[in-house]
XYZ file of C-alpha atoms in Angstrom:
519
model
C 24.973 -10.688 24.318
C 23.912 -8.635 27.357
C 21.105 -6.156 27.089
C 22.516 -2.661 26.742
C 25.532 -3.399 24.536
C 23.769 -3.162 21.187
C 24.895 -0.140 19.176
C 22.094 0.669 16.735
C 22.068 1.930 13.220
C 21.921 5.678 12.940
C 23.290 8.077 15.516
C 22.169 10.328 18.338
C 19.492 12.930 17.754
C 22.152 15.694 17.777
C 23.441 14.594 14.385
C 19.947 14.689 12.892
C 19.761 18.365 13.785
C 22.939 18.915 11.759
C 21.256 17.783 8.535
C 21.680 20.384 5.788
C 20.002 20.866 2.433
C 16.718 21.936 0.958
C 13.852 20.504 -0.998
C 15.200 20.452 -4.546
C 13.282 20.172 -7.843
C 15.498 17.169 -8.602
C 14.236 15.120 -5.645
C 10.622 16.149 -6.298
C 10.805 15.072 -9.944
C 12.555 11.786 -9.077
C 9.884 10.973 -6.474
C 7.007 11.864 -8.818
C 8.443 9.651 -11.579
C 9.018 6.739 -9.184
C 5.586 7.118 -7.591
C 3.974 6.336 -10.952
C 4.510 2.710 -9.876
C 1.532 3.120 -7.576
C -0.729 3.679 -10.574
C -0.348 -0.003 -11.537
C -1.924 -1.109 -8.276
C -4.642 1.524 -8.538
C -5.460 0.863 -12.173
C -6.000 -2.819 -11.508
C -8.180 -2.191 -8.445
C -10.346 0.199 -10.459
C -10.478 -1.802 -13.675
C -11.288 -5.215 -12.171
C -14.648 -4.277 -10.676
C -15.859 -2.562 -13.833
C -14.794 -5.389 -16.118
C -16.444 -8.036 -13.925
C -19.778 -6.236 -14.277
C -19.626 -6.004 -18.103
C -21.947 -8.387 -19.952
C -19.464 -9.143 -22.764
C -16.774 -10.213 -20.292
C -19.144 -12.294 -18.141
C -20.744 -14.002 -21.133
C -17.341 -15.078 -22.515
C -15.601 -16.227 -19.318
C -18.275 -16.586 -16.589
C -21.475 -17.583 -18.350
C -23.161 -18.824 -15.145
C -22.788 -15.402 -13.540
C -24.050 -13.784 -16.730
C -27.181 -15.934 -16.612
C -27.804 -15.177 -12.919
C -27.362 -11.470 -13.570
C -30.198 -11.545 -16.101
C -32.666 -13.024 -13.600
C -34.574 -10.361 -11.733
C -35.611 -12.766 -8.969
C -32.028 -13.515 -7.953
C -31.107 -12.202 -4.494
C -29.518 -8.762 -4.822
C -26.727 -9.742 -2.496
C -25.957 -13.059 -4.217
C -26.301 -12.488 -7.957
C -22.526 -12.106 -8.463
C -21.484 -14.824 -5.998
C -19.129 -17.052 -7.974
C -15.744 -18.389 -6.855
C -14.397 -18.392 -10.412
C -15.189 -14.693 -10.774
C -13.615 -14.027 -7.387
C -10.504 -15.977 -8.482
C -10.137 -13.691 -11.511
C -9.794 -10.751 -9.127
C -7.848 -12.428 -6.320
C -5.294 -14.414 -8.381
C -3.334 -11.240 -9.016
C -2.906 -10.559 -5.310
C -1.713 -14.068 -4.525
C 0.887 -13.791 -7.295
C 1.912 -10.413 -5.895
C 2.326 -11.925 -2.432
C 4.772 -14.527 -3.745
C 6.683 -12.112 -5.979
C 7.258 -9.502 -3.266
C 9.193 -12.094 -1.235
C 11.348 -12.737 -4.317
C 11.713 -8.981 -4.821
C 13.180 -8.401 -1.339
C 16.704 -9.813 -1.935
C 16.743 -8.349 -5.456
C 15.893 -4.893 -4.107
C 18.538 -5.191 -1.402
C 21.362 -6.652 -3.506
C 20.747 -4.955 -6.868
C 18.956 -1.759 -5.837
C 15.502 -0.194 -5.879
C 15.603 0.745 -9.582
C 15.905 -2.817 -10.881
C 12.819 -3.908 -8.952
C 10.834 -0.944 -10.284
C 11.841 -1.819 -13.856
C 11.106 -5.540 -13.366
C 7.671 -4.680 -12.000
C 6.871 -2.489 -14.993
C 7.891 -5.140 -17.540
C 5.889 -7.888 -15.771
C 2.783 -5.685 -15.678
C 3.190 -4.885 -19.376
C 3.272 -8.594 -20.248
C 0.188 -9.219 -18.107
C -1.743 -6.386 -19.746
C -0.979 -7.797 -23.195
C -2.130 -11.308 -22.226
C -5.353 -10.062 -20.632
C -6.318 -7.826 -23.546
C -5.886 -10.700 -26.003
C -7.248 -13.508 -23.775
C -9.163 -16.233 -25.609
C -9.933 -18.464 -22.647
C -9.956 -18.419 -18.848
C -6.462 -19.965 -18.574
C -4.915 -17.182 -20.657
C -6.822 -14.622 -18.619
C -5.512 -16.014 -15.327
C -1.902 -16.227 -16.578
C -2.172 -12.566 -17.492
C -3.476 -11.783 -14.017
C -0.537 -13.634 -12.461
C 1.937 -11.559 -14.501
C 0.144 -8.410 -13.360
C 0.553 -9.717 -9.807
C 4.309 -10.117 -10.270
C 4.448 -6.522 -11.454
C 2.540 -5.237 -8.444
C 4.626 -7.342 -6.037
C 7.880 -5.833 -7.303
C 6.505 -2.310 -7.632
C 4.858 -2.152 -4.214
C 8.019 -3.547 -2.629
C 10.427 -1.046 -4.178
C 8.546 2.225 -4.751
C 7.646 3.107 -1.115
C 11.243 2.325 -0.085
C 12.552 4.516 -2.877
C 10.354 7.446 -1.842
C 11.225 7.145 1.869
C 14.963 7.061 1.171
C 15.003 9.927 -1.325
C 12.817 12.327 0.651
C 14.143 14.833 3.218
C 12.782 13.923 6.661
C 10.736 17.122 6.999
C 8.576 16.294 3.954
C 9.036 12.512 3.852
C 5.359 11.905 4.628
C 4.128 14.095 1.774
C 6.536 12.630 -0.801
C 5.828 9.068 0.326
C 2.102 9.689 -0.115
C 2.789 10.316 -3.803
C 2.638 6.510 -4.072
C -0.928 6.521 -2.745
C -1.793 9.521 -4.926
C -0.634 7.599 -7.992
C -2.695 4.638 -6.780
C -5.831 6.762 -6.447
C -5.227 8.397 -9.834
C -4.970 4.905 -11.278
C -8.288 3.942 -9.669
C -10.038 7.071 -10.928
C -8.612 6.707 -14.436
C -9.685 3.052 -14.541
C -13.204 3.935 -13.415
C -13.556 6.572 -16.134
C -12.210 4.144 -18.744
C -14.684 1.500 -17.611
C -17.500 4.024 -17.900
C -16.520 4.607 -21.524
C -15.731 1.035 -22.557
C -18.971 -0.300 -21.017
C -20.702 1.247 -24.039
C -18.483 -0.746 -26.420
C -20.083 -4.152 -25.875
C -19.119 -6.887 -26.349
C -15.381 -6.059 -26.647
C -14.977 -2.995 -24.416
C -13.497 -5.092 -21.611
C -10.458 -5.866 -23.793
C -9.698 -2.165 -24.108
C -10.072 -1.698 -20.342
C -7.624 -4.507 -19.579
C -5.210 -3.611 -22.392
C -4.807 0.013 -21.344
C -2.997 -1.266 -18.234
C 0.006 -1.217 -20.590
C 0.112 2.599 -20.257
C 1.022 2.807 -16.530
C 3.279 -0.236 -17.001
C 5.240 1.583 -19.708
C 5.447 4.740 -17.586
C 6.788 2.745 -14.648
C 9.394 0.943 -16.776
C 10.653 4.120 -18.453
C 10.563 5.971 -15.121
C 12.657 3.245 -13.508
C 15.284 3.712 -16.203
C 15.395 7.495 -15.787
C 15.431 8.023 -12.003
C 18.673 7.820 -9.955
C 19.282 5.051 -7.437
C 18.820 6.074 -3.788
C 21.977 7.075 -1.891
C 21.065 4.556 0.843
C 21.031 1.666 -1.635
C 24.218 2.804 -3.396
C 26.150 3.092 -0.132
C 24.761 -0.218 1.140
C 26.162 -1.832 -2.016
C 29.613 -0.265 -1.540
C 29.225 2.654 -3.989
C 29.889 5.342 -1.379
C 31.241 8.038 -3.714
C 28.328 7.674 -6.124
C 25.921 7.649 -3.179
C 27.446 10.882 -1.883
C 27.092 12.537 -5.311
C 23.415 11.585 -5.497
C 22.822 12.777 -1.925
C 24.450 16.141 -2.684
C 22.330 16.510 -5.810
C 18.981 15.685 -4.183
C 19.709 17.872 -1.128
C 21.061 20.794 -3.193
C 24.233 21.195 -1.113
C 27.690 19.676 -0.698
C 27.346 19.897 3.083
C 25.722 16.490 3.615
C 28.270 15.160 6.101
C 25.824 14.413 8.937
C 23.223 12.632 6.790
C 25.923 10.801 4.844
C 27.485 9.531 8.079
C 24.092 8.278 9.272
C 23.667 6.331 6.024
C 27.228 4.959 6.199
C 26.726 3.813 9.806
C 23.441 2.151 8.851
C 25.102 0.588 5.808
C 27.942 -0.895 7.878
C 25.422 -2.515 10.161
C 23.400 -3.727 7.169
C 26.440 -5.435 5.624
C 26.927 -7.453 8.819
C 23.385 -8.848 8.513
C 23.415 -11.845 6.204
C 19.844 -12.996 6.855
C 17.500 -9.962 7.083
C 14.350 -12.076 7.507
C 15.931 -13.904 10.448
C 17.260 -10.670 11.914
C 13.862 -8.998 11.717
C 12.515 -11.556 14.203
C 14.935 -10.444 16.925
C 13.608 -8.638 19.979
C 15.043 -5.229 19.043
C 13.029 -5.299 15.779
C 9.773 -6.399 17.430
C 7.945 -3.025 17.180
C 8.711 -2.650 13.465
C 7.677 -6.253 12.794
C 4.364 -5.738 14.589
C 3.688 -2.584 12.545
C 4.722 -4.309 9.296
C 2.040 -6.914 9.986
C -0.795 -4.893 11.467
C -0.664 -1.687 9.396
C -1.304 -3.421 6.034
C -3.713 -5.895 7.651
C -5.812 -3.096 9.087
C -5.618 -1.113 5.846
C -7.345 -3.945 3.971
C -9.811 -4.663 6.804
C -11.222 -1.163 6.450
C -13.121 -2.752 3.559
C -11.866 -0.159 1.078
C -10.595 -2.583 -1.555
C -13.912 -4.422 -1.533
C -15.717 -1.152 -2.157
C -13.258 -0.065 -4.856
C -12.754 -3.181 -6.955
C -16.293 -4.432 -6.500
C -17.922 -0.967 -6.571
C -19.888 -1.473 -9.811
C -20.996 -4.924 -8.631
C -21.847 -3.527 -5.202
C -23.883 -0.654 -6.595
C -25.701 -2.968 -9.017
C -26.510 -5.227 -6.059
C -28.074 -2.190 -4.375
C -30.380 -1.722 -7.349
C -28.472 0.853 -9.380
C -28.564 0.359 -13.150
C -25.413 -0.668 -15.010
C -24.445 2.834 -16.144
C -25.431 4.372 -12.815
C -23.283 1.857 -10.947
C -20.216 2.583 -13.101
C -20.810 6.322 -12.708
C -21.096 5.955 -8.928
C -17.864 3.962 -8.739
C -16.122 6.599 -10.890
C -17.349 9.183 -8.392
C -15.861 7.275 -5.437
C -12.575 6.983 -7.346
C -12.486 10.749 -7.891
C -13.265 11.390 -4.235
C -10.459 9.058 -3.125
C -7.999 10.809 -5.404
C -9.006 14.241 -4.149
C -8.857 13.286 -0.487
C -5.264 12.096 -0.857
C -4.247 15.738 -1.304
C -5.590 16.413 2.205
C -3.092 13.885 3.535
C -0.224 15.339 1.482
C -0.975 18.805 2.865
C -1.328 17.783 6.513
C 0.726 14.645 7.224
C 3.970 16.472 8.023
C 2.185 19.151 10.081
C -0.462 17.201 11.999
C 1.410 13.904 12.069
C 0.501 10.304 11.245
C -1.444 9.497 14.421
C -3.937 12.373 14.154
C -4.867 11.432 10.585
C -5.190 7.708 11.304
C -7.380 8.193 14.388
C -9.679 10.857 12.897
C -10.034 8.877 9.665
C -10.871 5.714 11.612
C -13.647 7.410 13.572
C -15.256 8.824 10.413
C -15.045 5.468 8.604
C -16.789 3.627 11.457
C -19.659 6.121 11.448
C -20.085 5.815 7.664
C -20.052 1.994 7.654
C -22.695 1.862 10.387
C -24.957 4.345 8.542
C -24.780 2.338 5.295
C -25.526 -0.895 7.195
C -28.585 0.659 8.848
C -29.983 2.020 5.554
C -29.500 -1.294 3.747
C -30.847 -3.281 6.696
C -34.006 -1.206 7.111
C -34.781 0.001 3.587
C -33.346 -2.646 1.274
C -34.480 -6.247 0.924
C -33.136 -9.294 -0.891
C -35.067 -8.533 -4.049
C -36.031 -4.887 -3.691
C -34.409 -1.653 -4.736
C -33.433 1.432 -2.795
C -35.523 4.526 -3.451
C -33.785 7.336 -5.284
C -33.385 9.338 -2.062
C -31.798 6.502 -0.125
C -29.610 5.565 -3.107
C -28.199 9.091 -3.129
C -27.644 8.947 0.650
C -25.763 5.643 0.338
C -23.479 7.048 -2.369
C -22.812 10.205 -0.303
C -21.984 8.205 2.830
C -19.729 5.829 0.908
C -17.955 8.881 -0.529
C -17.473 10.246 3.008
C -16.032 6.857 3.964
C -13.663 7.020 0.989
C -12.625 10.588 1.898
C -11.688 9.451 5.413
C -9.725 6.510 4.043
C -8.006 8.768 1.510
C -6.467 11.032 4.143
C -5.686 8.290 6.663
C -5.264 4.558 6.205
C -4.933 4.755 2.420
C -1.602 6.581 2.261
C -0.364 5.979 5.801
C -0.857 2.214 5.633
C 2.081 2.336 3.180
C 3.992 5.329 4.540
C 4.453 4.226 8.157
C 5.891 0.727 7.475
C 8.233 2.048 4.771
C 9.839 4.627 7.090
C 10.298 2.737 10.382
C 12.788 -0.017 9.491
C 16.584 0.335 9.820
C 18.531 -0.133 6.590
C 19.604 -3.722 7.289
C 15.992 -4.972 7.457
C 14.262 -2.296 5.363
C 13.839 -4.354 2.214
C 12.748 -7.441 4.183
C 10.362 -5.324 6.262
C 8.782 -3.790 3.173
C 8.379 -7.272 1.679
C 6.525 -8.386 4.792
C 4.318 -5.284 4.578
C 3.467 -5.879 0.917
C 3.031 -9.640 1.389
C 0.627 -9.129 4.300
C -1.255 -6.457 2.359
C -1.622 -8.682 -0.699
C -2.494 -11.747 1.392
C -5.425 -10.005 3.041
C -6.370 -8.371 -0.260
C -6.429 -11.887 -1.756
C -8.532 -13.252 1.124
C -11.047 -10.394 0.987
C -11.194 -10.430 -2.827
C -11.809 -14.177 -2.847
C -14.399 -14.099 -0.073
C -16.135 -10.734 -0.487
C -18.857 -11.877 -2.886
C -19.625 -14.845 -0.600
C -19.543 -12.605 2.481
C -21.871 -10.145 0.756
C -24.235 -13.007 -0.042
C -24.097 -14.437 3.498
C -23.854 -11.331 5.685
C -25.835 -8.999 3.399
C -25.849 -5.521 4.966
C -23.885 -6.966 7.911
C -20.759 -6.839 5.727
C -20.502 -3.148 6.562
C -20.761 -3.841 10.300
C -18.049 -6.492 9.895
C -15.646 -3.904 8.508
C -16.767 -1.248 11.026
C -15.773 -3.512 13.915
C -12.277 -3.922 12.466
C -11.872 -0.171 11.990
C -12.758 0.311 15.657
C -10.014 -2.145 16.665
C -7.388 -0.531 14.427
C -8.161 2.975 15.691
C -7.619 1.812 19.279
C -4.393 0.081 18.187
C -2.985 3.293 16.698
C -3.917 5.319 19.778
C -2.016 3.028 22.143
C 0.825 1.498 20.121
C 1.943 3.713 17.220
C 4.443 6.473 18.127
C 4.518 9.657 16.056
C 7.104 9.399 13.262
C 6.770 12.820 11.637
C 10.079 14.650 11.223
C 12.237 11.760 12.492
C 15.156 11.000 10.091
C 14.734 7.568 8.567
C 18.117 6.261 9.777
C 17.360 7.373 13.349
C 13.861 5.911 13.548
C 15.186 3.038 15.673
C 15.692 5.440 18.594
C 11.991 6.341 18.603
C 10.830 3.069 20.124
C 12.893 3.640 23.284
C 10.695 6.637 24.116
C 7.331 4.900 23.703
C 5.497 3.862 26.890
C 4.966 0.278 25.702
C 7.770 -0.519 23.247
C 10.530 0.612 25.623
C 9.638 -2.474 27.683
C 10.285 -4.678 24.633
C 13.274 -3.093 22.896
C 16.645 -3.784 24.606
C 18.561 -0.967 26.269
C 20.331 1.218 23.707
C 23.721 2.752 24.400
C 24.909 5.495 22.063
C 28.682 5.886 22.206
C 30.103 8.238 19.588
C 33.685 7.165 20.427
C 32.867 3.528 19.760
C 35.347 2.283 17.156
C 34.011 0.873 13.930
C 36.026 -2.301 14.457
C 34.303 -3.081 17.726
C 31.094 -1.686 16.254
C 31.205 -4.401 13.601
C 32.107 -7.133 16.134
C 29.122 -6.317 18.320
C 26.870 -6.323 15.298
C 28.026 -9.748 14.255
C 27.088 -10.959 17.694
C 23.723 -9.253 17.672
């Protein structure tokens, strides 16, 4: 069809300004309950690194690594280098990658709630298997079930938060997912610090307590309402309107309801969302769905978080000191997320991403220089330099916590139109978990091969992603989620890619549907 005849989801900006309602306690509580799903992801990131540094766990499942760890002459950078140990960590993320693609049609056809509940149950099963594991096979099956849980949860929860939140505080409410993730990391680090003293069985308690966030997510999924967007998309318009009125605190929701209905009508005409997402008009969102999660992982944050105890032991810290240091970084990450919640809807997404990127580059370079100059293959850092390294890593984590940590999830979840939103979020999660899998599987080998250069490797990627945001990411703060598609027409670069958009309020819904079928 000719360029210029496509009538998009959503409506003109004038209708967005007619949105009524307020921030209600009901929507806040629903978003907090749903965001608990993020704690699954965080708990696993935090727990994995601590468990893989515990002697009881290594002696039972990875005896070769246990033996190498006891040898003082082993290279600091290589003592934990073992592909089996890396597979323990990375298997979860590969399973999550596969499951999020399965979760996409389920989330679209059956709603966001069912995917949240499915994720919680899968994680609960995985926690039970891991806590009772008698051999490596049982351990890995448990990890795969945890991966299914994370795949479903990470696919549905950010969508749920974006659709429930009023546009003026959507960023802050969406970041609740990242806050729950960071709370999960911090909680896991503190648990590891305690269970490390319960050798040789403390690791079982660490892995088994994953059942707590899994139970919270499952029960939360049963209690929260479905989003009005999902209800209307599935033909339950009256129920969707009732939920919308309740979460906005007013019966005057005509403008927002009409936006959702228009988006829903378009969505129903799209039978193959993954095919549709490849079309030219969806190119900007597709690019962001790929690069935002890719760049988030290439900051190196997950390597630091789930290998923190191993990393700190490699730098010469004792076992307890390394667990304490990783608990500290987890606390810092959690605290810094509040900075993002407080500023994201005032300063915008771009300002936080760019400033955070600059600070992270500086921190990575400083750590690389200290390790390169003051730390050898078999030596130890002096107490002064050890403290400096921990401080700089904490500053790195702070920068990540207000920028790429939350916004790597927030931006992709808010930019897609309804008809491709579930598919787009699946791509985001799949890409995130794929690169998490790759880095988790290769980090110990990279650390062994690159040594201190691993920090320069990540610093170079952060430089690239900061430049990318500056030139290619438009500001999304305050833009209603169903009108986000109009944003790309105003951007200096994407307006050359996205076809001409014609908004015609008198356009009949019959013709509206015919054009969509031909899109």
